Short mmCIF file of C-alpha atoms in Angstrom, two decimals:
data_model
loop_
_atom_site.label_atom_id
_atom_site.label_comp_id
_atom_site.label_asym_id
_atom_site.label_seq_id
_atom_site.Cartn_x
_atom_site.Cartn_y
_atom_site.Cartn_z
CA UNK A 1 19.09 83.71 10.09
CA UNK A 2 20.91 85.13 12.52
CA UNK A 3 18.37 88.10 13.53
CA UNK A 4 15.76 85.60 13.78
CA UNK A 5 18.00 83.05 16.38
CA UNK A 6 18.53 86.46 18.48
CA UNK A 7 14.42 87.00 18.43
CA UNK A 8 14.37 83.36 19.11
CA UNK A 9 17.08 83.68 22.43
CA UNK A 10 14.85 86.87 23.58
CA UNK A 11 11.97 85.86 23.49
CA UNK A 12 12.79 82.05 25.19
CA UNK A 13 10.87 83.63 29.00
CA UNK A 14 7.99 82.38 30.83
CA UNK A 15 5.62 84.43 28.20
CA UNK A 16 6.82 81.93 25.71
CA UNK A 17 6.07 78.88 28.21
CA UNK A 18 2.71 80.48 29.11
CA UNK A 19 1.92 80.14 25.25
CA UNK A 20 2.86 76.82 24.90
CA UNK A 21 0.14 74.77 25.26
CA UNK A 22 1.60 71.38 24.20
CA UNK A 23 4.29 71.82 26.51
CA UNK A 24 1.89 72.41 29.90
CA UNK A 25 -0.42 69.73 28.59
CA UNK A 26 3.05 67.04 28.37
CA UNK A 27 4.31 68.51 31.84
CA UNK A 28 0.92 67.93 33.33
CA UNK A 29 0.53 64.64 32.15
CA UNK A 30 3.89 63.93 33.41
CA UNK A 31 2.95 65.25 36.94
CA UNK A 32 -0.38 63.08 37.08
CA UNK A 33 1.87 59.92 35.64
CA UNK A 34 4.12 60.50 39.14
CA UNK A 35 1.13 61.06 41.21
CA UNK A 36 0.12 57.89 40.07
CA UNK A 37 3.75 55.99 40.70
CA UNK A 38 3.63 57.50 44.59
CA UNK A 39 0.32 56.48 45.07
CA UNK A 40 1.37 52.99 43.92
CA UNK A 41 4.61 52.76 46.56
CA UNK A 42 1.47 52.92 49.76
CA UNK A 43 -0.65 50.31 48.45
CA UNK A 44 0.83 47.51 50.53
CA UNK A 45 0.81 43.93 49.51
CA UNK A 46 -2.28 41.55 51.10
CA UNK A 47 -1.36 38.99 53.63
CA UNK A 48 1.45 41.27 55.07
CA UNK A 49 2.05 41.84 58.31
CA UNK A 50 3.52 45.53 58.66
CA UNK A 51 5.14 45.93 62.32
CA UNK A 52 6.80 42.39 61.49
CA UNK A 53 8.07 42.96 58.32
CA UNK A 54 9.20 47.08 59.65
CA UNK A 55 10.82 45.44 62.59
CA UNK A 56 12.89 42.75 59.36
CA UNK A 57 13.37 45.45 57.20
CA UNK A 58 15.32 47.97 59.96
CA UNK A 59 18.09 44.97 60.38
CA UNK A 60 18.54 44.93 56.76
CA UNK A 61 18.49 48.53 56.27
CA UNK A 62 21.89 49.39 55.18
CA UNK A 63 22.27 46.25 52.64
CA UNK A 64 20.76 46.07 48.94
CA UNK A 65 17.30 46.78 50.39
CA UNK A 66 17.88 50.02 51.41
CA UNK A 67 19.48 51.28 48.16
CA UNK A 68 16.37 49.48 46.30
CA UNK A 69 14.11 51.06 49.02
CA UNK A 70 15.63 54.70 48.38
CA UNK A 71 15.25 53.87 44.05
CA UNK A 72 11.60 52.40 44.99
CA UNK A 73 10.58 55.55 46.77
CA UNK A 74 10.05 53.49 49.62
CA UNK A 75 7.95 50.68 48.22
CA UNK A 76 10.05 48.40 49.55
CA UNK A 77 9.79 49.42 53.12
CA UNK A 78 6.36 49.43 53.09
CA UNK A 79 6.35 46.07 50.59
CA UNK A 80 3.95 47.79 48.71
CA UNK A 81 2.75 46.19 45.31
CA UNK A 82 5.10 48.44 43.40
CA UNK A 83 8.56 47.25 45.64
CA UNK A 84 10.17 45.80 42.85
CA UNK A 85 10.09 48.92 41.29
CA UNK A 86 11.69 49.58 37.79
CA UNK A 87 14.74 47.96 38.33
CA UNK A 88 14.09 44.64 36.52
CA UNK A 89 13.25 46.85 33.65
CA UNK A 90 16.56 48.51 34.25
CA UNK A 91 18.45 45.28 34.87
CA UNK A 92 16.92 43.76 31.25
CA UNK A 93 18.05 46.97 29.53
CA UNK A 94 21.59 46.53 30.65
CA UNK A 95 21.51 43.14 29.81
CA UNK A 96 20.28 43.50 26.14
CA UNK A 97 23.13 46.22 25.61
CA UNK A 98 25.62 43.33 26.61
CA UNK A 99 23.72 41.07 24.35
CA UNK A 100 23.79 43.07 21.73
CA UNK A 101 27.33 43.50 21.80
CA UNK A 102 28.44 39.76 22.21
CA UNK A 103 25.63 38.06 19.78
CA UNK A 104 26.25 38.80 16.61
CA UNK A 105 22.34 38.53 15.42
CA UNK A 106 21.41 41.17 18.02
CA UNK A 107 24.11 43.49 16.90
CA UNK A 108 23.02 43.10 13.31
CA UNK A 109 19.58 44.19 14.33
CA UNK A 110 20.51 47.40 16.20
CA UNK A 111 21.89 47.85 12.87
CA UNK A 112 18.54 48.48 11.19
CA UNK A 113 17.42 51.03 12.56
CA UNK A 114 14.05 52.12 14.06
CA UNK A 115 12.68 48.88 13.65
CA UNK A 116 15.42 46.73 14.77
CA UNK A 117 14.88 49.21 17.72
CA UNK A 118 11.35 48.12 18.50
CA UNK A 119 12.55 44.13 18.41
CA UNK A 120 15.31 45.30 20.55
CA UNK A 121 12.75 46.88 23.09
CA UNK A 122 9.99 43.82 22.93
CA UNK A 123 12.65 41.43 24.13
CA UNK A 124 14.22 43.82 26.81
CA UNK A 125 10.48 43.52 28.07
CA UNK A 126 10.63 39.80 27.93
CA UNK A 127 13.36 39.77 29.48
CA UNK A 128 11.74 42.30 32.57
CA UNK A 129 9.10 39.79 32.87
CA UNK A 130 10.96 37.14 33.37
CA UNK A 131 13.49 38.87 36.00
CA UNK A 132 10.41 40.22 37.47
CA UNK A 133 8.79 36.69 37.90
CA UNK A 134 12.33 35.25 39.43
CA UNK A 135 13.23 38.18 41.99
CA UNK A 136 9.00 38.46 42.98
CA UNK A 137 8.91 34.57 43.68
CA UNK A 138 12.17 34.86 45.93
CA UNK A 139 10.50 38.04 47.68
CA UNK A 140 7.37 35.82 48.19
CA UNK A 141 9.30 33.01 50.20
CA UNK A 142 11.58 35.38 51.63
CA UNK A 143 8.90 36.81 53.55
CA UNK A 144 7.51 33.10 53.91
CA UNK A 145 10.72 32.67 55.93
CA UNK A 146 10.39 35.73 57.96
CA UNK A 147 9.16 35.54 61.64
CA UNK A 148 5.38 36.21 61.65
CA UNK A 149 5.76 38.40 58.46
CA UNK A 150 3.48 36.81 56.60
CA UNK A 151 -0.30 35.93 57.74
CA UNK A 152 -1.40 32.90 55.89
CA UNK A 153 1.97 31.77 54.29
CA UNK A 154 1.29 28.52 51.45
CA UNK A 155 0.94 28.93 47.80
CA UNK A 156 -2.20 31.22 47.27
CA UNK A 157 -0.04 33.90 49.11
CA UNK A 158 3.11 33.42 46.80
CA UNK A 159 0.91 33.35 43.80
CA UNK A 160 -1.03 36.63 44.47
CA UNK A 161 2.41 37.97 45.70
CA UNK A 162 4.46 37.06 42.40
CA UNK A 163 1.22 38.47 40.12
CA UNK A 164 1.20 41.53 42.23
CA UNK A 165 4.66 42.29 42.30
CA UNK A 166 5.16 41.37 38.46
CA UNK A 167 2.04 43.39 37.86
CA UNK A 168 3.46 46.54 39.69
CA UNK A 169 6.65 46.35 37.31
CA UNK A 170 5.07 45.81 34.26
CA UNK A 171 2.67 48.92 34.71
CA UNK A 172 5.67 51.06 35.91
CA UNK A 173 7.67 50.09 32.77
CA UNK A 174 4.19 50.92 30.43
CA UNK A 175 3.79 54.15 32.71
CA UNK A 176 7.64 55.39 31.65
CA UNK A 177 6.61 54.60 28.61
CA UNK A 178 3.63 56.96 28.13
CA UNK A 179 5.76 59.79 29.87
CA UNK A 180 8.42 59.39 27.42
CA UNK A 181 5.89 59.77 24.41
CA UNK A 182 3.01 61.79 25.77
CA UNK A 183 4.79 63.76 28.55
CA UNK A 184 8.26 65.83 29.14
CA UNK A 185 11.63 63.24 29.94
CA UNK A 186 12.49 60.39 30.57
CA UNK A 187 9.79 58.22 31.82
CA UNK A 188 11.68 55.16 33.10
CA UNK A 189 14.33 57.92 34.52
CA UNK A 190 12.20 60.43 35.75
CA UNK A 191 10.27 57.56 37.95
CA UNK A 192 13.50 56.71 39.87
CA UNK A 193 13.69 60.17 40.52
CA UNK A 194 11.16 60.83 41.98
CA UNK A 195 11.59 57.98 44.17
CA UNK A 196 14.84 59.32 45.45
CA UNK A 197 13.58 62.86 45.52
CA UNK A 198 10.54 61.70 47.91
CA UNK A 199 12.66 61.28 50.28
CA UNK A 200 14.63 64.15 50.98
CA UNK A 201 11.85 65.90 52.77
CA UNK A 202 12.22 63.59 55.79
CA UNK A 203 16.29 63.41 55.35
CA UNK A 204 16.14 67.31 55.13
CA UNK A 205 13.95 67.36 58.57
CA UNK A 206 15.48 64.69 60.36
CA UNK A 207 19.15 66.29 60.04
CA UNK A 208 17.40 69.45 61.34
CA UNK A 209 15.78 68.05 64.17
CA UNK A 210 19.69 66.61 64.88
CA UNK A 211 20.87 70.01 64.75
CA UNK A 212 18.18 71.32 66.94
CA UNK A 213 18.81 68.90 69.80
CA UNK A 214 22.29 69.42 69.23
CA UNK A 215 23.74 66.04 67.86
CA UNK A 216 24.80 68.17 65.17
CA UNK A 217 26.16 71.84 65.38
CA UNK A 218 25.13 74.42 62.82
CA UNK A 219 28.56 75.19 61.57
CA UNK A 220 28.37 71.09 60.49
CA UNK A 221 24.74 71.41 58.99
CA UNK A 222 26.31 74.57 56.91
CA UNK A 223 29.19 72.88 55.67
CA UNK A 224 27.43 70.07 54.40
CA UNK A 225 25.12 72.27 52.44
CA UNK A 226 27.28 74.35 51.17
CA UNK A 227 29.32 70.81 50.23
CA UNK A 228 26.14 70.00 48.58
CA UNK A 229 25.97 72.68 46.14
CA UNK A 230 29.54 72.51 45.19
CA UNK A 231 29.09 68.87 44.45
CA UNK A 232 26.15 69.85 42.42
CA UNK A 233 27.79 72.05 40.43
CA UNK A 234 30.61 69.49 40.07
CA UNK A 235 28.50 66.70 38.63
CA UNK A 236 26.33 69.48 36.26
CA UNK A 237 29.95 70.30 34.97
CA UNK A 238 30.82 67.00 34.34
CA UNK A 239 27.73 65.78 32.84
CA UNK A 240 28.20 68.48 30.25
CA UNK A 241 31.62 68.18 29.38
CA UNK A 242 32.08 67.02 26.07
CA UNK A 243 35.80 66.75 24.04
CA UNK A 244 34.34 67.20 20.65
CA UNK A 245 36.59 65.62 17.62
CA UNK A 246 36.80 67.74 14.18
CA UNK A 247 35.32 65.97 11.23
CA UNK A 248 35.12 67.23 7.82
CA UNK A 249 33.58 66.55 4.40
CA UNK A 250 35.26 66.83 1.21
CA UNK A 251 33.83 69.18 -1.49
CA UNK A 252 31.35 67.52 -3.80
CA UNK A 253 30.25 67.92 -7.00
CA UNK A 254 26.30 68.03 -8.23
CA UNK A 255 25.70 67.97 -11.46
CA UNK A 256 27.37 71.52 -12.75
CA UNK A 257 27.81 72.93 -8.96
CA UNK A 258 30.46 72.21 -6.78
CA UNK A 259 29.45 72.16 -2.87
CA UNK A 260 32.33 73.45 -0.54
CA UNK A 261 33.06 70.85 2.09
CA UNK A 262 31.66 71.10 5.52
CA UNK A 263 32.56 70.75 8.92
CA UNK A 264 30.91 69.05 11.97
CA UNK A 265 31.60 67.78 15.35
CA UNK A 266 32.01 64.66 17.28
CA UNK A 267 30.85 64.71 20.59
CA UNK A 268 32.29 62.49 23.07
CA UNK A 269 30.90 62.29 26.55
CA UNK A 270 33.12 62.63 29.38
CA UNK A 271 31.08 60.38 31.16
CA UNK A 272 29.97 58.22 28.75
CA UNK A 273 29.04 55.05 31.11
CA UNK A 274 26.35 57.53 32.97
CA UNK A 275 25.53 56.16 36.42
CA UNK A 276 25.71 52.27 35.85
CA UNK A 277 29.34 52.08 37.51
CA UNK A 278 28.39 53.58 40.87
CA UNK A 279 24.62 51.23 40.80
CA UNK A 280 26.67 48.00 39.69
CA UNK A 281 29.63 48.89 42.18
CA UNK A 282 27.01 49.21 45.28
CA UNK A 283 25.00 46.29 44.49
CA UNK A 284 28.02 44.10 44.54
CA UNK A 285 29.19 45.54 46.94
CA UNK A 286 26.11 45.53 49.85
CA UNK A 287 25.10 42.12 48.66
CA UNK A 288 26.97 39.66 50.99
CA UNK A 289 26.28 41.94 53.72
CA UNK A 290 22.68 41.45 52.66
CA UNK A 291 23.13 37.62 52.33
CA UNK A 292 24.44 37.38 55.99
CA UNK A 293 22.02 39.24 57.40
CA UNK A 294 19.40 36.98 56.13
CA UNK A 295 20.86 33.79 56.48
CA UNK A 296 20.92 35.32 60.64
CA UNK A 297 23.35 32.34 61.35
CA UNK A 298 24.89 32.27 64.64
CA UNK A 299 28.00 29.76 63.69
CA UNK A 300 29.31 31.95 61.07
CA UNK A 301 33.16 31.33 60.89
CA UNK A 302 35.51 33.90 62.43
CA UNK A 303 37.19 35.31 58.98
CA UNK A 304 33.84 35.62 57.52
CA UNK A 305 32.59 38.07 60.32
CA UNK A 306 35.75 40.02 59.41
CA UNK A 307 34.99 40.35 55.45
CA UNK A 308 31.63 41.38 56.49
CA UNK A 309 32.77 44.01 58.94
CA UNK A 310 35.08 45.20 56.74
CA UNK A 311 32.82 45.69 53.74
CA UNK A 312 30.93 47.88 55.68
CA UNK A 313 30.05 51.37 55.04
CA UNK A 314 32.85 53.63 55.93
CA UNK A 315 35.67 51.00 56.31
CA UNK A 316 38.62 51.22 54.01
CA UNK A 317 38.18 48.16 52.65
CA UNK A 318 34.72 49.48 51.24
CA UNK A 319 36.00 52.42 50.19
CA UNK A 320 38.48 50.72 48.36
CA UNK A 321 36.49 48.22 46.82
CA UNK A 322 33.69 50.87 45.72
CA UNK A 323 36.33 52.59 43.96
CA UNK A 324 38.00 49.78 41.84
CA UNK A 325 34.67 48.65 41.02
CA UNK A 326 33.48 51.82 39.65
CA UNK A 327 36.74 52.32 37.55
CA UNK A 328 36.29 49.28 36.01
CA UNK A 329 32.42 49.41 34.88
CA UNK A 330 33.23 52.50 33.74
CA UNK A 331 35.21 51.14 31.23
CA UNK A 332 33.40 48.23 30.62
CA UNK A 333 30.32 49.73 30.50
CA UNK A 334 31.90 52.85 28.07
CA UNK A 335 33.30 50.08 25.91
CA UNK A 336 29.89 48.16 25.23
CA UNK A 337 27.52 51.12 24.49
CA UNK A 338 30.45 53.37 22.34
CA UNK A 339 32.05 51.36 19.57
CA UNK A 340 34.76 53.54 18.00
CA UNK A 341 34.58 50.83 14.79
CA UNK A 342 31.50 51.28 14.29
CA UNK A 343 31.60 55.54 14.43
CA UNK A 344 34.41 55.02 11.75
CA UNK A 345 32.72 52.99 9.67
CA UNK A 346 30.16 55.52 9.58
CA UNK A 347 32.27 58.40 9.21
CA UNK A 348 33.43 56.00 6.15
CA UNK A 349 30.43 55.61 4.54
CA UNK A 350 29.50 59.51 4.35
CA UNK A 351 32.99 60.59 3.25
CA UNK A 352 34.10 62.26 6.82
CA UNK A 353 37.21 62.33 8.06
CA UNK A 354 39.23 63.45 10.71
CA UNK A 355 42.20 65.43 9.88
CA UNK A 356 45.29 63.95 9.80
CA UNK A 357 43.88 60.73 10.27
CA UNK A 358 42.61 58.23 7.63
CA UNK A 359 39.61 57.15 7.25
CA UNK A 360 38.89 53.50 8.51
CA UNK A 361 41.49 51.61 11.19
CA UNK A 362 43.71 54.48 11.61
CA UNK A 363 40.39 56.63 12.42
CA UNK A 364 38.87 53.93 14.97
CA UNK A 365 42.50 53.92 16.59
CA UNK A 366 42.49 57.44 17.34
CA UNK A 367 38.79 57.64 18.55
CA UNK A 368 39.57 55.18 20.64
CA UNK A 369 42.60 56.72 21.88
CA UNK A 370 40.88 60.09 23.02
CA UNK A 371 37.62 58.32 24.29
CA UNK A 372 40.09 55.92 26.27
CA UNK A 373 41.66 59.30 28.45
CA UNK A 374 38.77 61.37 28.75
CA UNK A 375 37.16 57.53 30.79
CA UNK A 376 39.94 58.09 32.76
CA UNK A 377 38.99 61.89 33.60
CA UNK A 378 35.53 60.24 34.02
CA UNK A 379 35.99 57.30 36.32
CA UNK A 380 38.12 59.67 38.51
CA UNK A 381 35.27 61.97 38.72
CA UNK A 382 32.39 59.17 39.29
CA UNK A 383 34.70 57.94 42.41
CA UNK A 384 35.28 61.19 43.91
CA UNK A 385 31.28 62.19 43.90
CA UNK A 386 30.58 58.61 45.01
CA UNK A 387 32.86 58.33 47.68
CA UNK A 388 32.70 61.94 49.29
CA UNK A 389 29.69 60.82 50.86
CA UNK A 390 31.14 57.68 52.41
CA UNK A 391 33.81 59.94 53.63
CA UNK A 392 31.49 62.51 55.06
CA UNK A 393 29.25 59.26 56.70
CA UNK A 394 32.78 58.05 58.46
CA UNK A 395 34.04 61.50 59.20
CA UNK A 396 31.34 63.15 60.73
CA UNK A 397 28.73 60.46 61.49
CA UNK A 398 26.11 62.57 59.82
CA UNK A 399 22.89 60.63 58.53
CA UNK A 400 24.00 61.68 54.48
CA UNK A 401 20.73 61.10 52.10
CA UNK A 402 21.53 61.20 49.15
CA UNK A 403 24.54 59.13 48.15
CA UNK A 404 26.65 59.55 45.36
CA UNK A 405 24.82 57.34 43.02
CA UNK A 406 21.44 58.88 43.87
CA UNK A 407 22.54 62.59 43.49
CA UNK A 408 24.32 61.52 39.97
CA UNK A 409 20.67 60.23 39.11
CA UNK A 410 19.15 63.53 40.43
CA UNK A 411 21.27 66.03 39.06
CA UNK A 412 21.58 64.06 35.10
CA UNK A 413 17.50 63.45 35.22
CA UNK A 414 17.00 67.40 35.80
CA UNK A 415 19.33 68.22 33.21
CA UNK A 416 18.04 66.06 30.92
CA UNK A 417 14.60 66.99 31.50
CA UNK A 418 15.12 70.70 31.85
CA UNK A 419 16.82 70.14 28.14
CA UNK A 420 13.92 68.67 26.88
CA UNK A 421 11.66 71.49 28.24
CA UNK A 422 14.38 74.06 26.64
CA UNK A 423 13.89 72.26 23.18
CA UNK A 424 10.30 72.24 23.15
CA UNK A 425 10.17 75.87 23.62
CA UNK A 426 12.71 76.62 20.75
CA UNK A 427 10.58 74.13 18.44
CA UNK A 428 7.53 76.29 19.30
CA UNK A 429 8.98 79.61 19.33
CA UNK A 430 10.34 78.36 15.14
CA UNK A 431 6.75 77.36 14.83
CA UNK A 432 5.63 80.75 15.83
CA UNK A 433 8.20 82.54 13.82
CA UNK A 434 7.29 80.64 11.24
CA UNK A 435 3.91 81.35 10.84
CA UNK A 436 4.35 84.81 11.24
CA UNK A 437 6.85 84.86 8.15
CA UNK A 438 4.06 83.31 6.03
CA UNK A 439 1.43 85.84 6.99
CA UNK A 440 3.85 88.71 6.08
CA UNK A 441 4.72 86.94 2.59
CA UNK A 442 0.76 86.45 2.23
CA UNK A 443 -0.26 89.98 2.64
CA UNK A 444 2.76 91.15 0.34
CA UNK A 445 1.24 88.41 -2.22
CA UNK A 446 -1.74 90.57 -1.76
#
């Protein structure tokens, strides 16, 4: 076994990848599924006037629609027919998981498995539809509102905008789909990705065309990529870390054989609430600047221009704010997808234990325990990679792409993908081993 995981490790290059047919034809597919996506994000809406709506959309820049634009890939900047993106797909997941946590009908069908799963998913895509329908009708008189943004505003134009929008979303959210099952990833993930990822070409170039006409010195552009790769490294680290609980199994009996008792591993996540905190946090967090700027009243009150200013990006207020906020989803959000009950009760029902502790209560208690400190280690780390950039923005003044949320996005979508590319190999390279072993024993046989 062992020689043959060795064979396995050195032969895992690019002649094994090169071999791997399945694996190119999933990565292509994936590829083409993208090409698709950014095709989408140009297609603009009929009936839209694009210098108005550019000339709306710069004002409201640095609110909620510019962290949907950057998710978007810039749909929403161009108000293209794929604007809403796959957020109210994201937003009906999240919403299902709290569901599922608080209804006790919902919870007893995660229970049952795979197909409890697939009820699970149909109404997480009822429930994209009708968040869909909701945020694509307030787009549609939005723009209505607008100053010369629309052409022929009236209800043909918020009809064809509410079943284009909708439509857009709903073939985004089949699209991830077919990239989870026929390509390599993530789907729903790896479309946000490349959303963010599209633009870093033109952040990349505009910060060198700052440092070229000297707004920003080269020492400055340096630091900040050499900041960027530490940061990287930070969040890979992080991402990875796991504090891994010992469980064993008693020694069982088997008719007249007696099985020694085994050992195994549970993993808990350092960061187990992924990157909701920092999207929730934000969101909150940029929408009454949003509101305001929409509302473009002239008699707002004197304390309310305050709130707003300090909210802003930079201010301490923000800062502080951004970080509360994060802490606390990340414990909510840790405490509705990981229930340490429910990992007893199933460490319970196939005789594993943890030593020292009992099985049941005491068990729960203590995996509760450990996964409550190592969300402490992980909030502090989600609020330090989120609000390095704010610093950097306040500090320096420098034009910083990707924020913390996006680059947690970036850098946990490669992993994960990269994983997935690393497991497909393995499975190939025991498929090829495999076969080989059988021709061997068949010309022996011979």
């Amino acid at each position: 076994m062992a020689s043959a995981a060795e064979q396995l490790a050195s032969n895992l290059n690019f002649s094994a990848f090169a071999k791997a047919e399945d694996l190119k034809k999933r990565i292509w597919f994936t590829i083409g599924a993208l090409l698709v996506y950014r095709l989408g994000t140009y297609i603009p809406l009929p009936g839209i006037n694009p210098d108005a709506f550019a000339q709306a959309f710069s004002s409201q820049s640095k609110g909620v629609l510019g962290m949907f634009n950057m998710f978007a890939g810039g749909a929403v900047q161009r108000m293209a027919i794929f604007a809403l993106g796959i957020m109210p797909y994201i937003s009906a997941s999240i919403i299902m998981q709290l569901m599922t946590s608080v209804i006790p009908s919902l919870e007893a069908l995660k229970k049952e498995g795979e197909q409890g799963r697939k009820v699970i998913n149909q109404y997480t895509r009822y429930g994209t539809v009708l968040l869909a329908l909701v945020q694509a009708y307030g787009i549609s008189v939005g723009l209505e509102n607008g100053n010369g943004i629309v052409n022929d505003p009236g209800m043909f134009f918020r009809l064809s905008t509410v079943v284009t929008l909708v439509g857009g979303t709903m073939f985004l959210m089949w699209l991830g789909e077919q990239i989870t099952a026929r390509g390599i990833g993530n789907g729903i993930s790896l479309i946000i990705f490349s959303g963010i990822v599209a633009g870093l070409p033109r952040a990349i170039s505009g910060t060198l065309e700052l440092g070229r006409t000297g707004a920003l010195s080269t020492g400055l552009i340096l630091a900040i990529i050499v900041l960027a790769i530490v940061v990287i490294a930070l969040i890979v680290f992080f991402e990875r870390a796991q504090r891994r609980l010992l469980i064993q199994y008693p020694k069982r009996q088997v008719g007249n054989r007696m099985f020694q008792g085994d050992t195994s591993h549970l993993p808990l996540k350092l960061n187990t609430s992924g990157v909701i905190p920092p999207i929730f946090a934000s969101s909150l967090l940029l929408l009454p600047a949003t509101v305001a700027g929409f509302s473009q009243t002239t008699n707002m009150p004197a304390w309310a221009s305050t709130i707003l200013a300090s909210l802003g990006h930079g201010q301490p207020l923000y800062m502080a704010f951004y970080a509360a906020m994060i802490v606390f989803f990340a414990f909510f959000y840790t405490a509705i997808v990981f229930n340490p009950k429910d990992t007893a009760d199933q460490l319970k029902k196939h005789s594993g234990f943890i030593p020292g502790y009992r099985p049941g209560e005491r068990t729960a208690d203590y995996i509760d325990y450990v996964l409550t400190r190592i969300t402490v280690v992980g909030a502090i780390y989600l609020v330090l990679v989120c609000l390095l950039p704010e610093f950097l923005i306040s500090a320096t003044g420098v034009p910083f792409y990707l924020g913390g949320t996006s680059l947690l996005i970036v850098v946990s979508v490669t992993l994960d993908t990269v994983a997935q590319i690393q497991g497909h190999l393995i499975a190939h390279q025991y498929e090829g081993l495999i076969k080989k072993s059988k021709l061997r024993g068949g010309k022996k046989a011979r």
